[in-house]
One Martini backbone bead per residue (centre of mass of N, CA, C, O) as a GRO file, in nm:
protein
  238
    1UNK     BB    1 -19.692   3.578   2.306
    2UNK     BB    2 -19.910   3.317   2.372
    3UNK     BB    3 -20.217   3.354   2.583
    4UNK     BB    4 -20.422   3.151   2.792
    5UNK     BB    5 -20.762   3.051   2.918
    6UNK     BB    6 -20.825   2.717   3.109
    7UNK     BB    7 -20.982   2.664   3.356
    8UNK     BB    8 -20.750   2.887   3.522
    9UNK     BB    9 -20.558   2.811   3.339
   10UNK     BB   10 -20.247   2.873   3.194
   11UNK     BB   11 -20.156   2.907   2.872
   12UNK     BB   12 -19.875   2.852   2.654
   13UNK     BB   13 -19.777   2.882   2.298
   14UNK     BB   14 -19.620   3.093   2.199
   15UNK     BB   15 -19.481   3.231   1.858
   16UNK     BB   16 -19.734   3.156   1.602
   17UNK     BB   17 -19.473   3.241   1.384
   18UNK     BB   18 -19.377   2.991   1.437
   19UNK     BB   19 -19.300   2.658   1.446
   20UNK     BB   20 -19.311   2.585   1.747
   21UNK     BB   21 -19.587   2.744   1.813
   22UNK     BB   22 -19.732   2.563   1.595
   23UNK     BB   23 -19.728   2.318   1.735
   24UNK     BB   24 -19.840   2.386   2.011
   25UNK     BB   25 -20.097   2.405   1.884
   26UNK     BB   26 -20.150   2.133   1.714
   27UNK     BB   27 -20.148   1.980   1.997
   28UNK     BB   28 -20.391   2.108   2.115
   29UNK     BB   29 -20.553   2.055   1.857
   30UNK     BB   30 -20.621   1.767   1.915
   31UNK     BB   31 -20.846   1.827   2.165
   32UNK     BB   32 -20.930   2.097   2.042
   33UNK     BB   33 -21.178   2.329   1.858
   34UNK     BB   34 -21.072   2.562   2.008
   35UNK     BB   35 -20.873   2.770   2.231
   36UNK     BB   36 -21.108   2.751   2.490
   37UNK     BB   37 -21.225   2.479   2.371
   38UNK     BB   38 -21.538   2.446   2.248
   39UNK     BB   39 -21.571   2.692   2.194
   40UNK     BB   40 -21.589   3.026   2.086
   41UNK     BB   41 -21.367   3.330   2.066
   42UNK     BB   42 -21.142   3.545   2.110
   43UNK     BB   43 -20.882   3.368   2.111
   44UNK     BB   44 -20.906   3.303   1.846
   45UNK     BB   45 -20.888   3.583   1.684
   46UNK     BB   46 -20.595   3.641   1.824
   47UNK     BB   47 -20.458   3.356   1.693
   48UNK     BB   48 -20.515   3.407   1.408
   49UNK     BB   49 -20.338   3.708   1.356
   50UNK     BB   50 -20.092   3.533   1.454
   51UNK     BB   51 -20.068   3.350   1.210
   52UNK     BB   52 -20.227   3.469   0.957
   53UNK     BB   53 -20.188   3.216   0.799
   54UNK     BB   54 -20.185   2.892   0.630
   55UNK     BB   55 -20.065   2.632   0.679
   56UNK     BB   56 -19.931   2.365   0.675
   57UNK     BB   57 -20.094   2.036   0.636
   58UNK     BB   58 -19.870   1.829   0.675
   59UNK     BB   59 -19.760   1.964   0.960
   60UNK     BB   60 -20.066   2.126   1.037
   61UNK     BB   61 -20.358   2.002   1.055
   62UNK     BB   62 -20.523   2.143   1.308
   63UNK     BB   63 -20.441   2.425   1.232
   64UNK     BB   64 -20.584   2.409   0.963
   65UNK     BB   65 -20.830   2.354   1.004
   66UNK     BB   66 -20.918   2.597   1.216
   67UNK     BB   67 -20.823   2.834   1.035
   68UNK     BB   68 -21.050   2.795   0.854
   69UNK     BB   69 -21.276   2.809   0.979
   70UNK     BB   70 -21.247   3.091   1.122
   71UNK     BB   71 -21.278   3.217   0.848
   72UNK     BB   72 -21.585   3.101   0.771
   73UNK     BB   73 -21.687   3.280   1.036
   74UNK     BB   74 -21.628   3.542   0.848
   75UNK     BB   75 -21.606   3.520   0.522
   76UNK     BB   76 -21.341   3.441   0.441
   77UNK     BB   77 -21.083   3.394   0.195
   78UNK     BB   78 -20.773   3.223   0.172
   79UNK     BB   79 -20.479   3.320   0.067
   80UNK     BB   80 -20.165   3.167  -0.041
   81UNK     BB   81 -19.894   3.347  -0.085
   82UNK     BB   82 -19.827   3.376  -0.448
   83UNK     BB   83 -20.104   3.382  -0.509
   84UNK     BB   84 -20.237   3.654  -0.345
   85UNK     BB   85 -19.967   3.820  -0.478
   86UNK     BB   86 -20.066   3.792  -0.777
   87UNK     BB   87 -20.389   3.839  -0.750
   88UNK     BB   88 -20.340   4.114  -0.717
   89UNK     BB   89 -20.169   4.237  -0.928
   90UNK     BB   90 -20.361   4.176  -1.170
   91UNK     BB   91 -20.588   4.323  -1.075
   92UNK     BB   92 -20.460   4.585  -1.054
   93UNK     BB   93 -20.356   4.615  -1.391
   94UNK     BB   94 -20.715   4.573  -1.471
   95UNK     BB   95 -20.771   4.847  -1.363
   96UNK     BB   96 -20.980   5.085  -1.440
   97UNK     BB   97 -21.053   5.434  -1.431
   98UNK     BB   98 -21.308   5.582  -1.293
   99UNK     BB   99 -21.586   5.763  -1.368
  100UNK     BB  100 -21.720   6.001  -1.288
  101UNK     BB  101 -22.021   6.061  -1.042
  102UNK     BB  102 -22.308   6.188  -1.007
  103UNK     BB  103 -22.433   5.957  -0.872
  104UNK     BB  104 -22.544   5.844  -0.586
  105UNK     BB  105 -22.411   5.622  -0.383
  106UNK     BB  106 -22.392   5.370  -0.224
  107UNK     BB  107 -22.475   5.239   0.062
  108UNK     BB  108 -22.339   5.064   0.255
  109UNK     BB  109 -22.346   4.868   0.503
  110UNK     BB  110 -22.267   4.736   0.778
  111UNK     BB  111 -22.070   4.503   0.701
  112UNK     BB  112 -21.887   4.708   0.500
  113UNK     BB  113 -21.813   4.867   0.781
  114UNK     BB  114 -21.673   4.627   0.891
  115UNK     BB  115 -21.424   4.516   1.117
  116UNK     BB  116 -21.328   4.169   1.202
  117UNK     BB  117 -21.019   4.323   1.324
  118UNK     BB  118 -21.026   4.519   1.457
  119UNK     BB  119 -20.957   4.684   1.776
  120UNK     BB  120 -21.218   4.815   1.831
  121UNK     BB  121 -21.449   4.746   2.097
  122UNK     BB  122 -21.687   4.817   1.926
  123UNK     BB  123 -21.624   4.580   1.697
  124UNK     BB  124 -21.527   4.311   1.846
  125UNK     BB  125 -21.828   4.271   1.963
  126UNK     BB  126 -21.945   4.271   1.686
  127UNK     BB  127 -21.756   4.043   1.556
  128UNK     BB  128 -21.870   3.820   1.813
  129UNK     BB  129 -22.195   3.816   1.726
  130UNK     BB  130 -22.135   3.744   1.415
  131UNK     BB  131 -21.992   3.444   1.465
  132UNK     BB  132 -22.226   3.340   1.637
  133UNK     BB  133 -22.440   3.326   1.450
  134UNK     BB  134 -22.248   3.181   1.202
  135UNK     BB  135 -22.211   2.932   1.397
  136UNK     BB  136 -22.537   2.862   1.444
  137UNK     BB  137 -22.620   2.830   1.149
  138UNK     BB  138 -22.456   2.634   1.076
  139UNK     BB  139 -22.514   2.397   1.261
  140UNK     BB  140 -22.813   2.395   1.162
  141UNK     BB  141 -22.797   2.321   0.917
  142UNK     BB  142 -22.653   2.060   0.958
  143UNK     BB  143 -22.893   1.944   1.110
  144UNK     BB  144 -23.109   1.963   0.923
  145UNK     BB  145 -22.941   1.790   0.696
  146UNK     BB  146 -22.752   1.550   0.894
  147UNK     BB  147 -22.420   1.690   0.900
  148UNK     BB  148 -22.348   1.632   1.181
  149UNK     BB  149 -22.095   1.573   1.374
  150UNK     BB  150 -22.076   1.281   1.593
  151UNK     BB  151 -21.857   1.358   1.804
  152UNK     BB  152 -21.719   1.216   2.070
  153UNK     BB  153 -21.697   1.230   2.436
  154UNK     BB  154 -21.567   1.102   2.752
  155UNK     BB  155 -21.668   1.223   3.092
  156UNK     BB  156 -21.523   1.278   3.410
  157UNK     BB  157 -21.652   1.389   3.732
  158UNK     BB  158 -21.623   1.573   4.014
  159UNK     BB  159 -21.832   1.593   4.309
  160UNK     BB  160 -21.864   1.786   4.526
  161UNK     BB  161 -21.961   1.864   4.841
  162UNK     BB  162 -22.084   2.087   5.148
  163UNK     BB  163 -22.056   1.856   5.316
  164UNK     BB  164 -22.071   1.574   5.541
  165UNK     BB  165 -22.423   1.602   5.536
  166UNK     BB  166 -22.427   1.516   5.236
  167UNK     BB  167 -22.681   1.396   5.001
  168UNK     BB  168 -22.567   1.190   4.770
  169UNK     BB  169 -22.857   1.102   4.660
  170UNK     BB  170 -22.906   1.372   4.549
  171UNK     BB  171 -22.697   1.484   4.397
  172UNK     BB  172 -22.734   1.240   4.174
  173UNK     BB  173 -22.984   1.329   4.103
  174UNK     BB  174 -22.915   1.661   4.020
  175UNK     BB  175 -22.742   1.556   3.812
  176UNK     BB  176 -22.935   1.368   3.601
  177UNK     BB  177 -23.142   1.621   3.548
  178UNK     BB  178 -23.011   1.734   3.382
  179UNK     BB  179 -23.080   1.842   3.013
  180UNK     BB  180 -22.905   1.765   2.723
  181UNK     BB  181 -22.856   1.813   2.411
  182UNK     BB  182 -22.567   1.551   2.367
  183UNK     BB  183 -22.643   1.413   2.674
  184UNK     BB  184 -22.504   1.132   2.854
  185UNK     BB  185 -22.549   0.935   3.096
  186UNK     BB  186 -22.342   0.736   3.337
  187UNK     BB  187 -22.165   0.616   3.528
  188UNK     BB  188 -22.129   0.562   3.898
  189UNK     BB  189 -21.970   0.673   4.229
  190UNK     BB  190 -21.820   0.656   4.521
  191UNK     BB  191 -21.557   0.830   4.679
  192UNK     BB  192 -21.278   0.879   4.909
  193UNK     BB  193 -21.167   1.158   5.051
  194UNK     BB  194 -21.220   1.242   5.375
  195UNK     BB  195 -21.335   1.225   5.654
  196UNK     BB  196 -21.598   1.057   5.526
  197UNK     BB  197 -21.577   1.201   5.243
  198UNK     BB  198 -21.754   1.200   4.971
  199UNK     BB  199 -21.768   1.165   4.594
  200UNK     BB  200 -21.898   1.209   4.293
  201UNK     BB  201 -21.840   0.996   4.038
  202UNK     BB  202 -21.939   1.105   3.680
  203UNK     BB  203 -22.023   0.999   3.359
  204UNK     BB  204 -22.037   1.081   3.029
  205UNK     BB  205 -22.167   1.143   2.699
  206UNK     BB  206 -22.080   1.362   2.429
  207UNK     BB  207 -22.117   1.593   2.212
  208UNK     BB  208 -21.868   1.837   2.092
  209UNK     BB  209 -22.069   2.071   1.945
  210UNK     BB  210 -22.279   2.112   2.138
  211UNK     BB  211 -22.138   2.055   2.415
  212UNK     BB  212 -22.051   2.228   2.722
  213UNK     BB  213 -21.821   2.147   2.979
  214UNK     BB  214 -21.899   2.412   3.122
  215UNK     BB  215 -22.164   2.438   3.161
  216UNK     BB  216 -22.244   2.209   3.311
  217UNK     BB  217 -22.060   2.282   3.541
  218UNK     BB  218 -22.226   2.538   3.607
  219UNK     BB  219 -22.491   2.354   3.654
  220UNK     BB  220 -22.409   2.192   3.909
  221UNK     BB  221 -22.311   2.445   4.089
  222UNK     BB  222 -22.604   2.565   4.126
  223UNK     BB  223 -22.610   2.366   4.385
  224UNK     BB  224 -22.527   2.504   4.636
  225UNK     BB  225 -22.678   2.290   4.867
  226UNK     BB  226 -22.433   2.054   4.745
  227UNK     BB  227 -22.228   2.198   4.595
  228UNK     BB  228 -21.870   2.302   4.583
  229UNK     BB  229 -21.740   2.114   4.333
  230UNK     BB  230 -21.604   2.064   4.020
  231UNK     BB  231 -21.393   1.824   3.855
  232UNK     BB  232 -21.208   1.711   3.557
  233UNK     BB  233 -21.073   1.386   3.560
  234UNK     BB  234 -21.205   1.332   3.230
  235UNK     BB  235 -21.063   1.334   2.880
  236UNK     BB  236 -21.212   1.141   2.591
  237UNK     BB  237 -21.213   1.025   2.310
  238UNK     BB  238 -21.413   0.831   2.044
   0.00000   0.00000   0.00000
């Protein structure tokens, strides 16, 4: 059984090689880019290998887009069924054996030494730092194309004061403050929590791409003389 953690909750999707399995990531990947949310991670790569090969496109659209892309940050190219079963039989039988070589090998590569699937905890390291540079730079590129998508969600945060004589208007000086590529604040209000103490509740517009909602929420907790916690009240795609 495949489980990971989202925001401190424990979320189980079952064993991913089953039919069950993979609906339950397709209806989760309705709502999120990655495992883990918006962000890649490890939990990619290990729900990549419980799933093993591309499903099929028609019964799980969303898990199907997700497989390629983590393939597409691997560098590797995905064959389904027995057409990669027939083209590896093909190439075995057409490769003729190498005459002895007396010249000195060619020196590997990092790259070709690298097993982007190992277990081993120090390439597992190593090819989760080359995922992202591989996904910063694909970014990067669509950007500077102008083919970046332009995804948006809007969110609603509840941030909670650090006790009851905290100035709210200064709360939300602080969290306006904020200033990321992809990010738009928008309405806010103070809603009623008890015993006189209300909380900021203020929505914003995100690029899905760029900006990442945990760390949004990492930068407003930053200001730990006004504020106790952010909690995520609403998030809707557009």
């Amino acid at each position: 059984f495949f489980c990971f953690f989202l925001r401190s909750k424990e979320m189980t999707l079952g064993n991913l090689s089953t039919g069950e399995g993979l609906a339950n990531l397709n209806n989760y990947l309705q709502d999120y880019s990655y495992i883990a949310g918006y962000l890649f991670s490890h939990d990619d790569v290990v729900a990549f290998k419980s799933v093993g090969s591309e499903p099929d496109s028609k019964s799980y659209p969303h898990v199907a887009r997700w497989f390629r892309h983590i393939a597409a940050l691997n560098g590797e190219e995905q064959a389904s069924g027995d057409n990669a079963e027939n083209a590896e039989n093909v190439e075995a039988e057409n490769v003729e054996p190498e005459a002895p070589s007396t010249s000195e090998a060619p020196k590997e590569t990092a790259d070709d030494d690298l097993d982007l699937f190992a277990d081993d905890d120090d390439v597992e390291d190593e090819r989760s730092r080359l995922i992202e540079e591989r996904a910063a730079a694909e970014m990067e590129k669509k950007r500077a194309s102008g083919k970046l998508l332009q995804a948006k969600s809007m969110v609603v945060l509840d941030v909670k004061p650090l006790d009851d004589e905290t100035d709210m208007a200064e709360v939300e000086r602080l969290v306006r403050e904020i200033e990321l590529e992809g990010l738009e604040w928008k309405a806010s209000k103070l809603v009623d929590v008890c015993y006189g103490i209300k909380k900021l509740q203020i929505s914003c517009v995100v690029l899905d791409e760029i900006v990442s909602i945990d760390d949004l929420v990492e930068k407003i907790q930053e200001n730990e003389d006004h504020v106790q916690s952010v909690d995520i009240a609403a998030f809707n795609k557009l």
